[in-house]
mmCIF file of C-alpha atoms and ligand atoms in Angstrom:
data_model
loop_
_atom_site.group_PDB
_atom_site.id
_atom_site.type_symbol
_atom_site.label_atom_id
_atom_site.label_comp_id
_atom_site.label_asym_id
_atom_site.label_seq_id
_atom_site.Cartn_x
_atom_site.Cartn_y
_atom_site.Cartn_z
ATOM 1 C CA MET A 23 19.264 10.611 4.935
ATOM 2 C CA THR A 24 15.897 10.756 3.211
ATOM 3 C CA LYS A 25 14.838 7.279 2.088
ATOM 4 C CA LYS A 26 13.216 6.493 -1.209
ATOM 5 C CA ILE A 27 9.901 4.833 -1.917
ATOM 6 C CA ALA A 28 8.490 3.416 -5.138
ATOM 7 C CA ILE A 29 4.719 3.364 -5.463
ATOM 8 C CA LEU A 30 2.813 0.743 -7.447
ATOM 9 C CA LEU A 31 -0.791 1.518 -8.316
ATOM 10 C CA SER A 32 -3.546 0.516 -10.731
ATOM 11 C CA GLY A 33 -6.246 3.106 -10.128
ATOM 12 C CA ARG A 34 -7.196 6.555 -8.884
ATOM 13 C CA GLY A 35 -4.200 6.830 -6.535
ATOM 14 C CA SER A 36 -5.696 8.628 -3.541
ATOM 15 C CA ASN A 37 -3.312 6.787 -1.202
ATOM 16 C CA PHE A 38 -0.361 7.795 -3.371
ATOM 17 C CA LEU A 39 -1.549 11.422 -3.245
ATOM 18 C CA ALA A 40 -1.980 11.306 0.530
ATOM 19 C CA ILE A 41 1.600 10.040 0.848
ATOM 20 C CA TYR A 42 2.765 12.764 -1.536
ATOM 21 C CA GLU A 43 0.942 15.428 0.527
ATOM 22 C CA ASN A 44 2.319 14.126 3.823
ATOM 23 C CA ILE A 45 5.835 14.333 2.397
ATOM 24 C CA ARG A 46 5.152 17.847 1.123
ATOM 25 C CA LYS A 47 3.864 18.918 4.544
ATOM 26 C CA GLY A 48 6.987 17.497 6.180
ATOM 27 C CA GLU A 49 5.042 14.860 8.090
ATOM 28 C CA LEU A 50 6.781 12.011 6.304
ATOM 29 C CA ASP A 51 10.479 12.089 5.554
ATOM 30 C CA ALA A 52 10.674 10.202 2.258
ATOM 31 C CA GLU A 53 11.133 10.774 -1.427
ATOM 32 C CA ILE A 54 8.887 9.224 -4.074
ATOM 33 C CA CYS A 55 11.467 7.966 -6.569
ATOM 34 C CA ALA A 56 9.014 6.188 -8.898
ATOM 35 C CA VAL A 57 5.309 5.782 -9.512
ATOM 36 C CA ILE A 58 4.652 2.617 -11.485
ATOM 37 C CA SER A 59 1.333 1.472 -12.897
ATOM 38 C CA ASP A 60 0.171 -1.581 -14.797
ATOM 39 C CA LYS A 61 -2.641 0.568 -16.264
ATOM 40 C CA LYS A 62 -1.648 3.207 -18.787
ATOM 41 C CA SER A 63 -4.660 5.389 -18.042
ATOM 42 C CA ALA A 64 -4.678 4.999 -14.250
ATOM 43 C CA LYS A 65 -5.655 8.345 -12.712
ATOM 44 C CA GLY A 66 -2.863 7.977 -10.167
ATOM 45 C CA LEU A 67 -0.247 7.605 -12.905
ATOM 46 C CA LEU A 68 -1.551 10.639 -14.794
ATOM 47 C CA LYS A 69 -1.473 12.662 -11.585
ATOM 48 C CA ALA A 70 2.102 11.552 -10.867
ATOM 49 C CA LYS A 71 3.119 12.745 -14.342
ATOM 50 C CA GLU A 72 1.393 16.075 -13.752
ATOM 51 C CA LEU A 73 3.329 16.447 -10.507
ATOM 52 C CA GLY A 74 6.563 15.812 -12.351
ATOM 53 C CA LEU A 75 7.364 12.579 -10.551
ATOM 54 C CA PRO A 76 9.227 9.775 -12.339
ATOM 55 C CA SER A 77 6.267 7.814 -13.707
ATOM 56 C CA TYR A 78 6.225 4.521 -15.527
ATOM 57 C CA PHE A 79 3.622 2.393 -17.242
ATOM 58 C CA VAL A 80 4.638 -1.253 -17.114
ATOM 59 C CA SER A 81 2.652 -3.819 -19.053
ATOM 60 C CA PHE A 82 1.811 -6.971 -17.125
ATOM 61 C CA LYS A 83 0.446 -8.840 -20.140
ATOM 62 C CA ASN A 84 3.322 -11.123 -19.378
ATOM 63 C CA LYS A 85 3.590 -11.130 -15.584
ATOM 64 C CA LEU A 86 7.225 -12.202 -15.458
ATOM 65 C CA GLU A 87 8.268 -9.528 -17.925
ATOM 66 C CA GLY A 88 6.233 -6.952 -16.030
ATOM 67 C CA GLU A 89 7.872 -7.832 -12.755
ATOM 68 C CA LYS A 90 11.306 -7.804 -14.405
ATOM 69 C CA LYS A 91 10.712 -4.257 -15.570
ATOM 70 C CA VAL A 92 9.496 -3.177 -12.108
ATOM 71 C CA ILE A 93 12.624 -4.704 -10.560
ATOM 72 C CA GLU A 94 14.770 -2.770 -13.026
ATOM 73 C CA ILE A 95 13.095 0.528 -12.134
ATOM 74 C CA VAL A 96 13.093 -0.073 -8.381
ATOM 75 C CA GLU A 97 16.760 -1.099 -8.379
ATOM 76 C CA CYS A 98 17.908 1.608 -10.747
ATOM 77 C CA LYS A 99 16.120 4.219 -8.603
ATOM 78 C CA LYS A 100 17.538 2.624 -5.443
ATOM 79 C CA ALA A 101 14.146 2.509 -3.727
ATOM 80 C CA ASP A 102 14.331 1.493 -0.072
ATOM 81 C CA LEU A 103 10.682 0.490 0.061
ATOM 82 C CA ILE A 104 7.928 -0.507 -2.366
ATOM 83 C CA CYS A 105 4.452 0.701 -1.423
ATOM 84 C CA LEU A 106 1.484 -0.993 -3.072
ATOM 85 C CA ALA A 107 -1.339 1.526 -3.198
ATOM 86 C CA GLY A 108 -4.292 -0.023 -4.972
ATOM 87 C CA PHE A 109 -2.057 -2.256 -7.097
ATOM 88 C CA MET A 110 -4.462 -4.903 -8.343
ATOM 89 C CA ARG A 111 -2.030 -7.769 -8.877
ATOM 90 C CA VAL A 112 -0.569 -10.524 -6.775
ATOM 91 C CA LEU A 113 3.211 -10.422 -6.944
ATOM 92 C CA SER A 114 5.130 -13.626 -7.572
ATOM 93 C CA ARG A 115 6.940 -15.533 -4.846
ATOM 94 C CA ASP A 116 10.308 -14.600 -6.407
ATOM 95 C CA PHE A 117 9.490 -10.905 -6.478
ATOM 96 C CA VAL A 118 8.347 -10.942 -2.854
ATOM 97 C CA LYS A 119 11.438 -12.909 -1.791
ATOM 98 C CA ARG A 120 13.755 -10.456 -3.525
ATOM 99 C CA PHE A 121 12.274 -7.556 -1.579
ATOM 100 C CA LYS A 122 11.616 -9.300 1.718
ATOM 101 C CA TRP A 123 10.389 -6.799 4.382
ATOM 102 C CA ARG A 124 10.622 -4.093 1.752
ATOM 103 C CA ILE A 125 7.069 -4.203 0.354
ATOM 104 C CA LEU A 126 4.050 -2.714 2.095
ATOM 105 C CA ASN A 127 0.393 -2.932 1.119
ATOM 106 C CA ILE A 128 -2.756 -1.218 2.332
ATOM 107 C CA HIS A 129 -6.030 -3.105 2.529
ATOM 108 C CA PRO A 130 -9.484 -1.707 3.358
ATOM 109 C CA SER A 131 -10.452 -4.110 6.149
ATOM 110 C CA LEU A 132 -9.218 -5.245 9.517
ATOM 111 C CA LEU A 133 -7.157 -8.215 8.363
ATOM 112 C CA PRO A 134 -7.276 -11.161 8.629
ATOM 113 C CA SER A 135 -10.982 -10.487 8.054
ATOM 114 C CA PHE A 136 -12.089 -9.903 4.487
ATOM 115 C CA PRO A 137 -8.944 -10.261 2.381
ATOM 116 C CA GLY A 138 -9.098 -10.014 -1.402
ATOM 117 C CA LEU A 139 -11.459 -7.975 -3.520
ATOM 118 C CA GLU A 140 -14.423 -5.855 -2.359
ATOM 119 C CA ALA A 141 -13.443 -5.916 1.287
ATOM 120 C CA GLN A 142 -16.007 -3.262 2.212
ATOM 121 C CA GLU A 143 -18.875 -5.237 0.634
ATOM 122 C CA GLN A 144 -17.650 -8.355 2.390
ATOM 123 C CA ALA A 145 -17.672 -6.528 5.734
ATOM 124 C CA LEU A 146 -21.199 -5.178 5.228
ATOM 125 C CA GLU A 147 -22.536 -8.537 4.091
ATOM 126 C CA TYR A 148 -21.001 -10.264 7.085
ATOM 127 C CA GLY A 149 -22.594 -7.727 9.393
ATOM 128 C CA VAL A 150 -19.572 -6.566 11.371
ATOM 129 C CA LYS A 151 -20.060 -3.455 13.520
ATOM 130 C CA TYR A 152 -16.499 -2.269 13.050
ATOM 131 C CA SER A 153 -14.209 -2.444 10.075
ATOM 132 C CA GLY A 154 -11.144 -0.450 9.099
ATOM 133 C CA CYS A 155 -7.883 -0.705 7.262
ATOM 134 C CA THR A 156 -4.558 -2.465 7.561
ATOM 135 C CA VAL A 157 -1.018 -1.725 6.426
ATOM 136 C CA HIS A 158 0.986 -4.926 6.243
ATOM 137 C CA PHE A 159 4.215 -6.329 4.857
ATOM 138 C CA VAL A 160 3.657 -8.293 1.685
ATOM 139 C CA ASP A 161 4.406 -11.996 1.807
ATOM 140 C CA GLU A 162 3.628 -14.749 -0.699
ATOM 141 C CA GLY A 163 -0.076 -14.866 0.178
ATOM 142 C CA VAL A 164 -2.954 -12.497 -0.529
ATOM 143 C CA ASP A 165 -3.233 -9.749 2.118
ATOM 144 C CA SER A 166 -1.566 -12.096 4.580
ATOM 145 C CA GLY A 167 1.748 -10.582 5.708
ATOM 146 C CA PRO A 168 2.644 -9.241 9.180
ATOM 147 C CA ILE A 169 0.609 -6.205 10.206
ATOM 148 C CA VAL A 170 2.350 -2.860 10.768
ATOM 149 C CA LYS A 171 -0.675 -0.664 11.513
ATOM 150 C CA GLN A 172 -4.465 -0.782 11.630
ATOM 151 C CA ALA A 173 -7.231 1.758 12.132
ATOM 152 C CA VAL A 174 -10.788 1.003 13.191
ATOM 153 C CA VAL A 175 -13.903 2.518 11.645
ATOM 154 C CA LYS A 176 -17.472 2.145 12.879
ATOM 155 C CA VAL A 177 -20.038 0.554 10.588
ATOM 156 C CA PHE A 178 -23.422 2.308 10.620
ATOM 157 C CA ASP A 179 -26.802 0.715 9.917
ATOM 158 C CA ASP A 180 -27.369 2.871 6.850
ATOM 159 C CA ASP A 181 -23.924 2.272 5.360
ATOM 160 C CA THR A 182 -23.516 1.405 1.717
ATOM 161 C CA PRO A 183 -20.221 -0.062 0.453
ATOM 162 C CA GLU A 184 -19.391 3.398 -0.926
ATOM 163 C CA LYS A 185 -20.076 5.242 2.351
ATOM 164 C CA LEU A 186 -18.059 2.706 4.324
ATOM 165 C CA ALA A 187 -15.232 2.804 1.749
ATOM 166 C CA ASP A 188 -15.036 6.598 2.054
ATOM 167 C CA ARG A 189 -14.868 6.475 5.847
ATOM 168 C CA ILE A 190 -12.172 3.788 5.691
ATOM 169 C CA LEU A 191 -10.232 5.699 3.027
ATOM 170 C CA ARG A 192 -9.861 8.723 5.309
ATOM 171 C CA GLU A 193 -8.079 6.462 7.801
ATOM 172 C CA GLU A 194 -6.014 4.808 5.056
ATOM 173 C CA HIS A 195 -4.641 8.198 4.128
ATOM 174 C CA LYS A 196 -3.340 8.655 7.681
ATOM 175 C CA ILE A 197 -2.018 5.227 8.609
ATOM 176 C CA TYR A 198 -0.176 4.464 5.384
ATOM 177 C CA SER A 199 2.245 7.341 5.931
ATOM 178 C CA GLU A 200 2.577 6.465 9.627
ATOM 179 C CA ALA A 201 3.443 2.871 8.740
ATOM 180 C CA ILE A 202 5.937 3.994 6.083
ATOM 181 C CA ASN A 203 7.596 6.191 8.714
ATOM 182 C CA ILE A 204 7.943 3.256 11.095
ATOM 183 C CA VAL A 205 9.442 1.014 8.426
ATOM 184 C CA LEU A 206 11.781 3.559 6.834
ATOM 185 C CA ASN A 207 13.109 4.564 10.232
ATOM 186 C CA ASN A 208 13.580 0.948 11.222
ATOM 187 C CA GLN A 209 11.486 1.503 14.350
ATOM 188 C CA TYR A 210 10.199 -2.069 14.465
ATOM 189 C CA VAL A 211 11.235 -5.610 15.245
ATOM 190 C CA ILE A 212 9.557 -8.702 13.896
ATOM 191 C CA ASN A 213 8.640 -11.425 16.314
ATOM 192 C CA GLY A 214 6.929 -14.263 14.461
ATOM 193 C CA ARG A 215 3.965 -12.574 12.804
ATOM 194 C CA ARG A 216 4.087 -9.628 15.175
ATOM 195 C CA VAL A 217 5.542 -6.291 14.145
ATOM 196 C CA LEU A 218 6.540 -4.662 17.414
ATOM 197 C CA LEU A 219 7.549 -1.055 17.896
ATOM 198 C CA LYS A 220 11.064 -0.589 19.228
ATOM 199 C CA LYS A 221 11.168 1.206 22.527
ATOM 200 C CA SER A 222 12.757 4.619 22.096
HETATM 201 C C1 GRF B 322 -7.773 1.383 -1.301
HETATM 202 O O1 GRF B 322 -9.007 1.165 -0.691
HETATM 203 C C2 GRF B 322 -6.734 0.403 -0.804
HETATM 204 O O2 GRF B 322 -6.951 0.031 0.512
HETATM 205 C C3 GRF B 322 -6.946 -0.775 -1.713
HETATM 206 O O3 GRF B 322 -7.242 -0.222 -2.973
HETATM 207 C C4 GRF B 322 -7.802 1.078 -2.798
HETATM 208 C C5 GRF B 322 -6.936 2.013 -3.588
HETATM 209 O O4 GRF B 322 -7.448 3.317 -3.595
HETATM 210 N N1 GRF B 322 -5.781 -1.645 -1.731
HETATM 211 P P1 GRF B 322 -6.595 4.505 -4.166
HETATM 212 O O5 GRF B 322 -6.244 4.131 -5.613
HETATM 213 O O6 GRF B 322 -5.380 4.664 -3.326
HETATM 214 O O7 GRF B 322 -7.501 5.691 -4.133
#
């Protein structure tokens, strides 16, 4: 049976759209049951509305109230998985506990390097020769949960944060759907911090 995902975003939503496209092309068997944003004018939310998807603005002025509302939507829609796609907030311990192993995030660096904001700038400043992106389960920390998938991207001498971000984003658009597939199909086991693929 097709599983349901809820997407949380705060911005332009290119990862959400890549997931949407992969579902449309039949490369990902999932249904987007809700797109939720803490920003009323987020491009991603407007796009979701245009596409006719169930779309919700949730105010996070009061974080607890905001999370309560998200829980209501996610549970009412019976989402199997919550996918953070450029959602610019740290979720509370209680929220994360409630949805243990049911929240994924994508981050534009090879974690554990460069967590937090402006990961691409951090990578350039540090001088790494390779960076990339990471899809991981969300735990109580910031960008710290067990890693489901990563992709590597070369850093060039003439890179700017924007050029590097674009190159990384192309990989993000591939690996997020691949990671969602693994999780929705229960193709993994967790061993400590390691997310291992089940042998088929
Ligand atoms: C991406 O770089 C993602 O890795 C990070 O926030 C950005 C969101 O971009 N968490 P978009 O809104 O999906 O285009």
